[in-house]
Tab-separated table of C-alpha atoms in Angstrom:
chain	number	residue	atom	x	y	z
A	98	UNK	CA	9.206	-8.471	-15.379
A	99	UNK	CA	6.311	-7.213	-13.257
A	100	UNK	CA	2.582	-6.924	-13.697
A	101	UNK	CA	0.045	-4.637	-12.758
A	102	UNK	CA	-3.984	-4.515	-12.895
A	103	UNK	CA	-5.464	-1.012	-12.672
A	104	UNK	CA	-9.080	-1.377	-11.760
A	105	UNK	CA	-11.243	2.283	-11.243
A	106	UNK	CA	-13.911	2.230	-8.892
A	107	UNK	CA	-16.489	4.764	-6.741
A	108	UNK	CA	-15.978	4.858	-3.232
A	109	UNK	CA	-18.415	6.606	-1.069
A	110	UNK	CA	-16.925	9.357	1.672
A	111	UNK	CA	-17.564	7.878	4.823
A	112	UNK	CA	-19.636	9.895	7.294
A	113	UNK	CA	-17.878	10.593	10.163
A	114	UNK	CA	-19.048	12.292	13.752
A	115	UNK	CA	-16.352	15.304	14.132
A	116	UNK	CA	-15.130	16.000	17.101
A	117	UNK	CA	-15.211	20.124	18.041
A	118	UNK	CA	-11.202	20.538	18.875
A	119	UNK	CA	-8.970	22.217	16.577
A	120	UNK	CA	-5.673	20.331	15.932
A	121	UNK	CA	-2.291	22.200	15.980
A	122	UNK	CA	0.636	20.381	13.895
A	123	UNK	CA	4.095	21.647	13.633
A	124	UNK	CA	6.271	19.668	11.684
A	125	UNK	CA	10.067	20.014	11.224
A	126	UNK	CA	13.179	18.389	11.441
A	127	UNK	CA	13.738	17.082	15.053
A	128	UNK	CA	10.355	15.386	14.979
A	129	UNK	CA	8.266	14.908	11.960
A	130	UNK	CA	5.140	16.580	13.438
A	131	UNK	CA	4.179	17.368	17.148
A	132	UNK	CA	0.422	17.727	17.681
A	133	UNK	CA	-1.310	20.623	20.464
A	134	UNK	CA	-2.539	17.594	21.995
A	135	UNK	CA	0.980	16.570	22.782
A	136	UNK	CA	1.086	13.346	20.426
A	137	UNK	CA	4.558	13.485	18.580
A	138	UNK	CA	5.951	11.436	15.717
A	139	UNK	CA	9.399	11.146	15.383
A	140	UNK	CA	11.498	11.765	12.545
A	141	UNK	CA	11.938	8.337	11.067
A	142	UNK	CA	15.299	9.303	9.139
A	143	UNK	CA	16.720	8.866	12.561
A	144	UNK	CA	15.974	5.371	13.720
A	145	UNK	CA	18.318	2.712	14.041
A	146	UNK	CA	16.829	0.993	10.873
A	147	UNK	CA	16.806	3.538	8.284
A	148	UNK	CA	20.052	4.844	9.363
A	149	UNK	CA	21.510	1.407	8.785
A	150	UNK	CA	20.014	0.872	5.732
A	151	UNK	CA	21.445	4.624	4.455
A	152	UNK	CA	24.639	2.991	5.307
A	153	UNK	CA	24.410	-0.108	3.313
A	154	UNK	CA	23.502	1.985	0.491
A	155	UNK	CA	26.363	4.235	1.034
A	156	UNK	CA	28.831	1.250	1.299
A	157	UNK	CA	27.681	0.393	-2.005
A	158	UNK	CA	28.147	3.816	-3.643
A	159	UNK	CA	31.587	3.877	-2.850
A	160	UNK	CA	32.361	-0.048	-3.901
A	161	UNK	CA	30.411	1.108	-7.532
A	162	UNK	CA	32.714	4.619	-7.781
A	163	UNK	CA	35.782	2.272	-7.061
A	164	UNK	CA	34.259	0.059	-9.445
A	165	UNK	CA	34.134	2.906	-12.079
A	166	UNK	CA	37.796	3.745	-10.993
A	167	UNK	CA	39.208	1.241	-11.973
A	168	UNK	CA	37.346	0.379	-15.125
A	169	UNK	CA	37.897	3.695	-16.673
A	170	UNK	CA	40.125	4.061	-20.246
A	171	UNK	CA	42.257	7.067	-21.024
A	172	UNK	CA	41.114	7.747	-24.744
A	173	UNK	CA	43.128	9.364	-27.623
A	174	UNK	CA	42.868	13.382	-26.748
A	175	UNK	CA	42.044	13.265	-23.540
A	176	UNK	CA	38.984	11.662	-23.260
A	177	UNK	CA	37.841	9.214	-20.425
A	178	UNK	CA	35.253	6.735	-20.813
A	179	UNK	CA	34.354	4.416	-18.079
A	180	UNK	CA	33.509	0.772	-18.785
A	181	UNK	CA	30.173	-0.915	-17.143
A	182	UNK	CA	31.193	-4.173	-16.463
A	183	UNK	CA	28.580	-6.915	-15.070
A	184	UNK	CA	29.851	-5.934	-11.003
A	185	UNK	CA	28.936	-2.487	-11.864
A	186	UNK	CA	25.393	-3.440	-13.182
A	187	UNK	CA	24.813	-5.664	-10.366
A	188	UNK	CA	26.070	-2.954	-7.403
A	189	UNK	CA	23.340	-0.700	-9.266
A	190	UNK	CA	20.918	-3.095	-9.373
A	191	UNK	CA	21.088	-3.702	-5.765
A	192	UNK	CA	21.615	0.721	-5.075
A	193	UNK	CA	18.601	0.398	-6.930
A	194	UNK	CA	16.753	-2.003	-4.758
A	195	UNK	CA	17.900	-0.087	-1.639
A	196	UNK	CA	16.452	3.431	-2.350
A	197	UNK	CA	13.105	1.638	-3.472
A	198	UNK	CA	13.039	-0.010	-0.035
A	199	UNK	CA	14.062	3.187	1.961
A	200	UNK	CA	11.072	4.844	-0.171
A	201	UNK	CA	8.854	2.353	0.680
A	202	UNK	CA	9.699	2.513	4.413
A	203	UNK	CA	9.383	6.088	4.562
A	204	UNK	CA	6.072	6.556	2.664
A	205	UNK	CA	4.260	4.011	4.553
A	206	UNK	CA	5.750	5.543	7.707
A	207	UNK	CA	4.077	9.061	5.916
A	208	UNK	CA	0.296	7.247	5.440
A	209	UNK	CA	0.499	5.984	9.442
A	210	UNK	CA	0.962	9.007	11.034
A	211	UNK	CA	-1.126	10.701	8.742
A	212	UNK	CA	-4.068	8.356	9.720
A	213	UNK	CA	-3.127	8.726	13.545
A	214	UNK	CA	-3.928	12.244	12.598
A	215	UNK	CA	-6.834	12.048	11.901
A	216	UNK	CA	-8.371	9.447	14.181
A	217	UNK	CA	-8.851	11.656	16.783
A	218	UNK	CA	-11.604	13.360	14.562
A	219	UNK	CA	-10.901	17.004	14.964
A	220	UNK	CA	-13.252	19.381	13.492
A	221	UNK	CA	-10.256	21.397	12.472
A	222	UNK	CA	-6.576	21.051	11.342
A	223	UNK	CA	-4.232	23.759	11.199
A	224	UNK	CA	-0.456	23.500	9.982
A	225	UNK	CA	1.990	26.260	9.046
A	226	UNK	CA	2.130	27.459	5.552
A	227	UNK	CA	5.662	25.832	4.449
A	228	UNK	CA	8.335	27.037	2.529
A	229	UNK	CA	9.373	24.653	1.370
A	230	UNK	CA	11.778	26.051	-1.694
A	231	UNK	CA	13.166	28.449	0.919
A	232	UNK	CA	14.142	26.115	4.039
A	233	UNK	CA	16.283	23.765	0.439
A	234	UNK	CA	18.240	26.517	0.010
A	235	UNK	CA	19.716	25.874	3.467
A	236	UNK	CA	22.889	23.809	2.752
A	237	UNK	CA	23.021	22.233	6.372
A	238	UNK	CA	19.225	20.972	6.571
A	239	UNK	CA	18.586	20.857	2.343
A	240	UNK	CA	19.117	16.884	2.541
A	241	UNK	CA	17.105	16.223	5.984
A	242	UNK	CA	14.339	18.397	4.791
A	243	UNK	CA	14.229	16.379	1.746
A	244	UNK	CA	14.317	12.932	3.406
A	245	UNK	CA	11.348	14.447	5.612
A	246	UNK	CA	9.257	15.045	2.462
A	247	UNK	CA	6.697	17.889	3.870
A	248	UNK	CA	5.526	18.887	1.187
A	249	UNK	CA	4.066	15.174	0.306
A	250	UNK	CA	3.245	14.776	4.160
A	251	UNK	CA	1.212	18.228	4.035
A	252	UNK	CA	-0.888	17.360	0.620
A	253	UNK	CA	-1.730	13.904	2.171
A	254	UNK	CA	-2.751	15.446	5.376
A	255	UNK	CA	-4.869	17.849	3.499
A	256	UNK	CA	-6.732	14.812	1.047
A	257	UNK	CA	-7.515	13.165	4.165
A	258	UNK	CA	-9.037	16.318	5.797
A	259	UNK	CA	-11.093	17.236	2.655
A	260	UNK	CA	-12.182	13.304	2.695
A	261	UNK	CA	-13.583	13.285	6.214
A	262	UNK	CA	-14.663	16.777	6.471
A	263	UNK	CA	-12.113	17.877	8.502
A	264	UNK	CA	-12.035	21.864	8.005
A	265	UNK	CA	-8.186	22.238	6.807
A	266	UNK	CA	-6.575	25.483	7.440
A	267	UNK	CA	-2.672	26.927	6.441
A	268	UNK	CA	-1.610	29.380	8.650
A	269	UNK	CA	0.401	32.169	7.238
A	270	UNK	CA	4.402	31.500	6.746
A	271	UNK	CA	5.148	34.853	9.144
A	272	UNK	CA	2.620	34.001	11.814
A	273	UNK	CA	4.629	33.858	15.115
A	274	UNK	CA	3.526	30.626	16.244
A	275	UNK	CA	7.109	29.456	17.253
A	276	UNK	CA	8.129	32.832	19.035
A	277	UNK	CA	4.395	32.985	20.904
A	278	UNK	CA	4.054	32.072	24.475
A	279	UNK	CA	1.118	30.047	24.499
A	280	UNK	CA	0.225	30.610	27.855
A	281	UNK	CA	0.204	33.737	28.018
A	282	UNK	CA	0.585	35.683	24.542
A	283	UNK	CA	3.974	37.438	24.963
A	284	UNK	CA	5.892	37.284	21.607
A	285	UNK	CA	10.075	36.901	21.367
A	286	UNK	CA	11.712	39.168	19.384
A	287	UNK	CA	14.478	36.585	18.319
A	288	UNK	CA	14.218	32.446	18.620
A	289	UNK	CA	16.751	30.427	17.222
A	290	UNK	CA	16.399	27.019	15.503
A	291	UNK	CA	19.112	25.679	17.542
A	292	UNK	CA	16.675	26.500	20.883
A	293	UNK	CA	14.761	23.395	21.472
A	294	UNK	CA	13.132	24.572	24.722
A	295	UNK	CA	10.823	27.983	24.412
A	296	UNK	CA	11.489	30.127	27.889
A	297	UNK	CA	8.604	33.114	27.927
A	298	UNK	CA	10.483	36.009	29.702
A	299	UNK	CA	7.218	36.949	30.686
A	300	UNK	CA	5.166	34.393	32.341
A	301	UNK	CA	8.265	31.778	33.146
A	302	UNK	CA	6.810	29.211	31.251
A	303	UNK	CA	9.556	26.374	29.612
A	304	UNK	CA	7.901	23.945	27.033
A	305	UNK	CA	9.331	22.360	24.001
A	306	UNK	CA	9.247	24.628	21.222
A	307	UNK	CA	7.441	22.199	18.466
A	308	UNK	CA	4.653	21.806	21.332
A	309	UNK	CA	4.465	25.284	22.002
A	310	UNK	CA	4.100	26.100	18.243
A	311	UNK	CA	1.503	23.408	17.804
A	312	UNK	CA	-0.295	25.032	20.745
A	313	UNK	CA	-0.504	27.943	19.142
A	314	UNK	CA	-1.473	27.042	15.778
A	315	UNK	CA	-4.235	25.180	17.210
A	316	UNK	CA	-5.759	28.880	18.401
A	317	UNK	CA	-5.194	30.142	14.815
A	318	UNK	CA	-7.952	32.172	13.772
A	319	UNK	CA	-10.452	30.962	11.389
């Protein structure tokens, strides 16, 4: 059994000197976020440590569904009804203990680069406008985009911002900042995801494509 205290109390917003830069943040899959400053924090889904621990957990889904397997009774009619014996309980207990961890790791991951964020002091933020329902309905990247958990990374990006006084701004969904040269304004017709390096036709310029984008969210009109 655990405890918890609750206490409520008034903290005063610190007052913090703002720098006059505008900060450009494109998150995504391959990285978490990439900043127009050129700071970039990977995704953390794909270190050695939270792979291995997705593995452990995997191992014991499959020793608990073998479990169930073979614990399962062929009723009168038809009917199957699968027995939780005390191995079962304790293979969920420790699936159990596993996700929480993996949770854990991932959300504290969340609150340091959202702090790095921020410690440069920009005057400004600006990150796309996600959809976030859309991009789930995308069978090969539902599960990674969920692991990423934008949508929780974007809100605590924006409490921070309207804590320090950080102006934050969502640039709209169909603004081309992914298929915009940022050196020199020329727009693709066509980019695809699978592209990690933006080429400009026009000016011969070759940068990574999260920077780019970041680059050019960072000139996003007020």
């Amino acid at each position: 059994m655990h405890w918890y205290v609750s206490v409520g109390y008034d903290i005063q917003k610190p007052l913090i000197a703002l720098n006059s830069h505008t900060l450009g943040i494109d998150v995504g899959i391959q990285n978490l976020a990439v900043c127009s400053d050129g700071r970039a924090f990977q995704n953390i889904n794909k270190t050695k440590e939270i792979k291995k621990l997705e593995k452990r957990l995997r191992r014991l889904q499959r020793q608990c569904s073998r479990k169930y397997e073979m614990n399962k009774i062929q009723e009168k009619g038809g009917a199957v009804r699968y027995v939780k014996t005390r191995n079962i309980a304790k293979l969920e207990r420790q699936m159990q203990k596993m996700r929480i961890r993996l949770e854990h790791k991932r959300v504290d991951y969340e609150n340091k680069v959202v702090n790095e964020l921020v410690r440069t002091k920009p005057s400004r933020m600006v990150m796309e406008d996600l959809n976030i329902q859309g991009m789930m309905k995308n069978r090969h990247l539902s599960k990674a985009i969920q692991q990423q958990r934008l949508y929780m990374l974007k809100q605590k990006i924006k409490h921070k911002c309207e804590w320090h006084g950080i102006e934050w701004v969502e640039a709209d969904r169909w603004h081309p900042s992914s298929k915009t040269c940022s050196s020199c304004g020329d727009v693709k017709q066509s980019f695809k995801l699978s592209e990690r390096v933006f080429r400009c036709e026009a000016c011969g310029l070759e940068m990574d494509r999260d920077l780019n984008a970041s680059i050019n969210l960072s000139r996003y009109p007020a």
